């Protein structure tokens, strides 16, 4: 799925402009972000979209040389479940 990059977030809207998926983060200093929110519309759940959103943030922060503190319960669980994927960007 393709996501739109907004200010401190990636998101997807449906054809009517309704928000159907989103991940947000809050900058904390120059080299850290706090991944604080993941949302996927009920109609899309179970398709791995939340995981894709978390991965998109991780890719972006790697490219920017930043670390991530996941405080969103889903993101925290993703980081814990997949250390091989996220340990390099986890604060």
JSON list of C-alpha atoms in Angstrom, two decimals:
[
{"chain": "A", "resi": 1, "resn": "UNK", "atom": "CA", "xyz": [0.00, 0.00, 0.00]},
{"chain": "A", "resi": 2, "resn": "UNK", "atom": "CA", "xyz": [1.23, 3.50, -0.81]},
{"chain": "A", "resi": 3, "resn": "UNK", "atom": "CA", "xyz": [1.20, 6.07, 1.99]},
{"chain": "A", "resi": 4, "resn": "UNK", "atom": "CA", "xyz": [1.30, 9.85, 1.87]},
{"chain": "A", "resi": 5, "resn": "UNK", "atom": "CA", "xyz": [3.99, 11.55, 3.94]},
{"chain": "A", "resi": 6, "resn": "UNK", "atom": "CA", "xyz": [2.66, 14.43, 6.00]},
{"chain": "A", "resi": 7, "resn": "UNK", "atom": "CA", "xyz": [4.26, 16.40, 8.78]},
{"chain": "A", "resi": 8, "resn": "UNK", "atom": "CA", "xyz": [5.45, 13.79, 11.29]},
{"chain": "A", "resi": 9, "resn": "UNK", "atom": "CA", "xyz": [3.14, 11.14, 9.88]},
{"chain": "A", "resi": 10, "resn": "UNK", "atom": "CA", "xyz": [2.36, 8.72, 7.08]},
{"chain": "A", "resi": 11, "resn": "UNK", "atom": "CA", "xyz": [-1.25, 8.19, 6.17]},
{"chain": "A", "resi": 12, "resn": "UNK", "atom": "CA", "xyz": [-3.73, 6.84, 3.64]},
{"chain": "A", "resi": 13, "resn": "UNK", "atom": "CA", "xyz": [-7.19, 8.16, 2.81]},
{"chain": "A", "resi": 14, "resn": "UNK", "atom": "CA", "xyz": [-9.91, 6.40, 0.87]},
{"chain": "A", "resi": 15, "resn": "UNK", "atom": "CA", "xyz": [-11.45, 7.79, -2.33]},
{"chain": "A", "resi": 16, "resn": "UNK", "atom": "CA", "xyz": [-13.80, 9.96, -0.25]},
{"chain": "A", "resi": 17, "resn": "UNK", "atom": "CA", "xyz": [-10.98, 11.51, 1.77]},
{"chain": "A", "resi": 18, "resn": "UNK", "atom": "CA", "xyz": [-11.67, 9.48, 4.92]},
{"chain": "A", "resi": 19, "resn": "UNK", "atom": "CA", "xyz": [-8.57, 8.59, 6.94]},
{"chain": "A", "resi": 20, "resn": "UNK", "atom": "CA", "xyz": [-8.10, 4.81, 6.80]},
{"chain": "A", "resi": 21, "resn": "UNK", "atom": "CA", "xyz": [-4.52, 4.35, 8.03]},
{"chain": "A", "resi": 22, "resn": "UNK", "atom": "CA", "xyz": [-2.04, 6.52, 9.90]},
{"chain": "A", "resi": 23, "resn": "UNK", "atom": "CA", "xyz": [1.14, 6.46, 11.93]},
{"chain": "A", "resi": 24, "resn": "UNK", "atom": "CA", "xyz": [2.45, 9.52, 13.77]},
{"chain": "A", "resi": 25, "resn": "UNK", "atom": "CA", "xyz": [5.61, 10.49, 15.58]},
{"chain": "A", "resi": 26, "resn": "UNK", "atom": "CA", "xyz": [6.85, 13.40, 17.67]},
{"chain": "A", "resi": 27, "resn": "UNK", "atom": "CA", "xyz": [10.39, 14.74, 17.25]},
{"chain": "A", "resi": 28, "resn": "UNK", "atom": "CA", "xyz": [12.42, 14.77, 20.46]},
{"chain": "A", "resi": 29, "resn": "UNK", "atom": "CA", "xyz": [15.64, 16.66, 19.91]},
{"chain": "A", "resi": 30, "resn": "UNK", "atom": "CA", "xyz": [17.74, 16.33, 16.79]},
{"chain": "A", "resi": 31, "resn": "UNK", "atom": "CA", "xyz": [18.22, 12.57, 16.70]},
{"chain": "A", "resi": 32, "resn": "UNK", "atom": "CA", "xyz": [15.16, 10.97, 18.30]},
{"chain": "A", "resi": 33, "resn": "UNK", "atom": "CA", "xyz": [11.48, 10.56, 17.50]},
{"chain": "A", "resi": 34, "resn": "UNK", "atom": "CA", "xyz": [8.68, 9.11, 19.60]},
{"chain": "A", "resi": 35, "resn": "UNK", "atom": "CA", "xyz": [6.41, 6.85, 17.57]},
{"chain": "A", "resi": 36, "resn": "UNK", "atom": "CA", "xyz": [3.18, 7.55, 19.44]},
{"chain": "A", "resi": 37, "resn": "UNK", "atom": "CA", "xyz": [0.19, 6.46, 17.34]},
{"chain": "A", "resi": 38, "resn": "UNK", "atom": "CA", "xyz": [-0.82, 3.82, 14.80]},
{"chain": "A", "resi": 39, "resn": "UNK", "atom": "CA", "xyz": [-4.32, 3.61, 13.35]},
{"chain": "A", "resi": 40, "resn": "UNK", "atom": "CA", "xyz": [-5.86, 1.28, 10.78]},
{"chain": "A", "resi": 41, "resn": "UNK", "atom": "CA", "xyz": [-9.53, 1.39, 9.86]},
{"chain": "A", "resi": 42, "resn": "UNK", "atom": "CA", "xyz": [-11.49, -1.67, 10.93]},
{"chain": "A", "resi": 43, "resn": "UNK", "atom": "CA", "xyz": [-12.16, -2.54, 7.27]},
{"chain": "A", "resi": 44, "resn": "UNK", "atom": "CA", "xyz": [-8.40, -3.01, 6.67]},
{"chain": "A", "resi": 45, "resn": "UNK", "atom": "CA", "xyz": [-7.37, -4.81, 9.83]},
{"chain": "A", "resi": 46, "resn": "UNK", "atom": "CA", "xyz": [-5.57, -8.12, 9.58]},
{"chain": "A", "resi": 47, "resn": "UNK", "atom": "CA", "xyz": [-3.80, -7.19, 6.33]},
{"chain": "A", "resi": 48, "resn": "UNK", "atom": "CA", "xyz": [-0.48, -6.10, 7.82]},
{"chain": "A", "resi": 49, "resn": "UNK", "atom": "CA", "xyz": [-1.03, -2.41, 7.15]},
{"chain": "A", "resi": 50, "resn": "UNK", "atom": "CA", "xyz": [-0.07, -1.26, 10.65]},
{"chain": "A", "resi": 51, "resn": "UNK", "atom": "CA", "xyz": [3.18, -3.22, 10.29]},
{"chain": "A", "resi": 52, "resn": "UNK", "atom": "CA", "xyz": [3.81, -1.48, 6.95]},
{"chain": "A", "resi": 53, "resn": "UNK", "atom": "CA", "xyz": [3.28, 1.90, 8.59]},
{"chain": "A", "resi": 54, "resn": "UNK", "atom": "CA", "xyz": [5.76, 1.15, 11.38]},
{"chain": "A", "resi": 55, "resn": "UNK", "atom": "CA", "xyz": [8.26, -0.13, 8.82]},
{"chain": "A", "resi": 56, "resn": "UNK", "atom": "CA", "xyz": [7.85, 3.07, 6.78]},
{"chain": "A", "resi": 57, "resn": "UNK", "atom": "CA", "xyz": [8.72, 5.17, 9.83]},
{"chain": "A", "resi": 58, "resn": "UNK", "atom": "CA", "xyz": [11.75, 2.97, 10.56]},
{"chain": "A", "resi": 59, "resn": "UNK", "atom": "CA", "xyz": [13.00, 3.30, 6.96]},
{"chain": "A", "resi": 60, "resn": "UNK", "atom": "CA", "xyz": [12.61, 7.06, 7.10]},
{"chain": "A", "resi": 61, "resn": "UNK", "atom": "CA", "xyz": [14.37, 7.44, 10.42]},
{"chain": "A", "resi": 62, "resn": "UNK", "atom": "CA", "xyz": [17.23, 5.19, 9.26]},
{"chain": "A", "resi": 63, "resn": "UNK", "atom": "CA", "xyz": [17.70, 7.45, 6.25]},
{"chain": "A", "resi": 64, "resn": "UNK", "atom": "CA", "xyz": [17.65, 10.51, 8.52]},
{"chain": "A", "resi": 65, "resn": "UNK", "atom": "CA", "xyz": [20.03, 8.97, 11.08]},
{"chain": "A", "resi": 66, "resn": "UNK", "atom": "CA", "xyz": [17.46, 9.11, 13.88]},
{"chain": "A", "resi": 67, "resn": "UNK", "atom": "CA", "xyz": [16.42, 6.66, 16.58]},
{"chain": "A", "resi": 68, "resn": "UNK", "atom": "CA", "xyz": [12.85, 5.72, 17.55]},
{"chain": "A", "resi": 69, "resn": "UNK", "atom": "CA", "xyz": [11.22, 5.30, 20.93]},
{"chain": "A", "resi": 70, "resn": "UNK", "atom": "CA", "xyz": [7.98, 3.40, 20.31]},
{"chain": "A", "resi": 71, "resn": "UNK", "atom": "CA", "xyz": [5.30, 4.39, 22.84]},
{"chain": "A", "resi": 72, "resn": "UNK", "atom": "CA", "xyz": [2.29, 3.31, 20.77]},
{"chain": "A", "resi": 73, "resn": "UNK", "atom": "CA", "xyz": [1.34, -0.18, 22.03]},
{"chain": "A", "resi": 74, "resn": "UNK", "atom": "CA", "xyz": [1.26, -1.65, 18.51]},
{"chain": "A", "resi": 75, "resn": "UNK", "atom": "CA", "xyz": [4.61, -0.16, 17.50]},
{"chain": "A", "resi": 76, "resn": "UNK", "atom": "CA", "xyz": [6.20, -1.24, 20.79]},
{"chain": "A", "resi": 77, "resn": "UNK", "atom": "CA", "xyz": [4.98, -4.80, 20.19]},
{"chain": "A", "resi": 78, "resn": "UNK", "atom": "CA", "xyz": [6.32, -4.72, 16.60]},
{"chain": "A", "resi": 79, "resn": "UNK", "atom": "CA", "xyz": [9.74, -3.62, 17.82]},
{"chain": "A", "resi": 80, "resn": "UNK", "atom": "CA", "xyz": [9.72, -6.37, 20.47]},
{"chain": "A", "resi": 81, "resn": "UNK", "atom": "CA", "xyz": [8.52, -9.08, 18.02]},
{"chain": "A", "resi": 82, "resn": "UNK", "atom": "CA", "xyz": [10.98, -8.20, 15.27]},
{"chain": "A", "resi": 83, "resn": "UNK", "atom": "CA", "xyz": [14.28, -7.14, 16.87]},
{"chain": "A", "resi": 84, "resn": "UNK", "atom": "CA", "xyz": [16.22, -8.12, 13.75]},
{"chain": "A", "resi": 85, "resn": "UNK", "atom": "CA", "xyz": [14.23, -5.53, 11.83]},
{"chain": "A", "resi": 86, "resn": "UNK", "atom": "CA", "xyz": [14.20, -2.67, 14.33]},
{"chain": "A", "resi": 87, "resn": "UNK", "atom": "CA", "xyz": [17.06, -2.93, 16.84]},
{"chain": "A", "resi": 88, "resn": "UNK", "atom": "CA", "xyz": [19.24, -0.64, 14.72]},
{"chain": "A", "resi": 89, "resn": "UNK", "atom": "CA", "xyz": [16.74, 2.24, 15.00]},
{"chain": "A", "resi": 90, "resn": "UNK", "atom": "CA", "xyz": [15.37, 1.57, 18.47]},
{"chain": "A", "resi": 91, "resn": "UNK", "atom": "CA", "xyz": [16.43, 4.14, 21.05]}
]
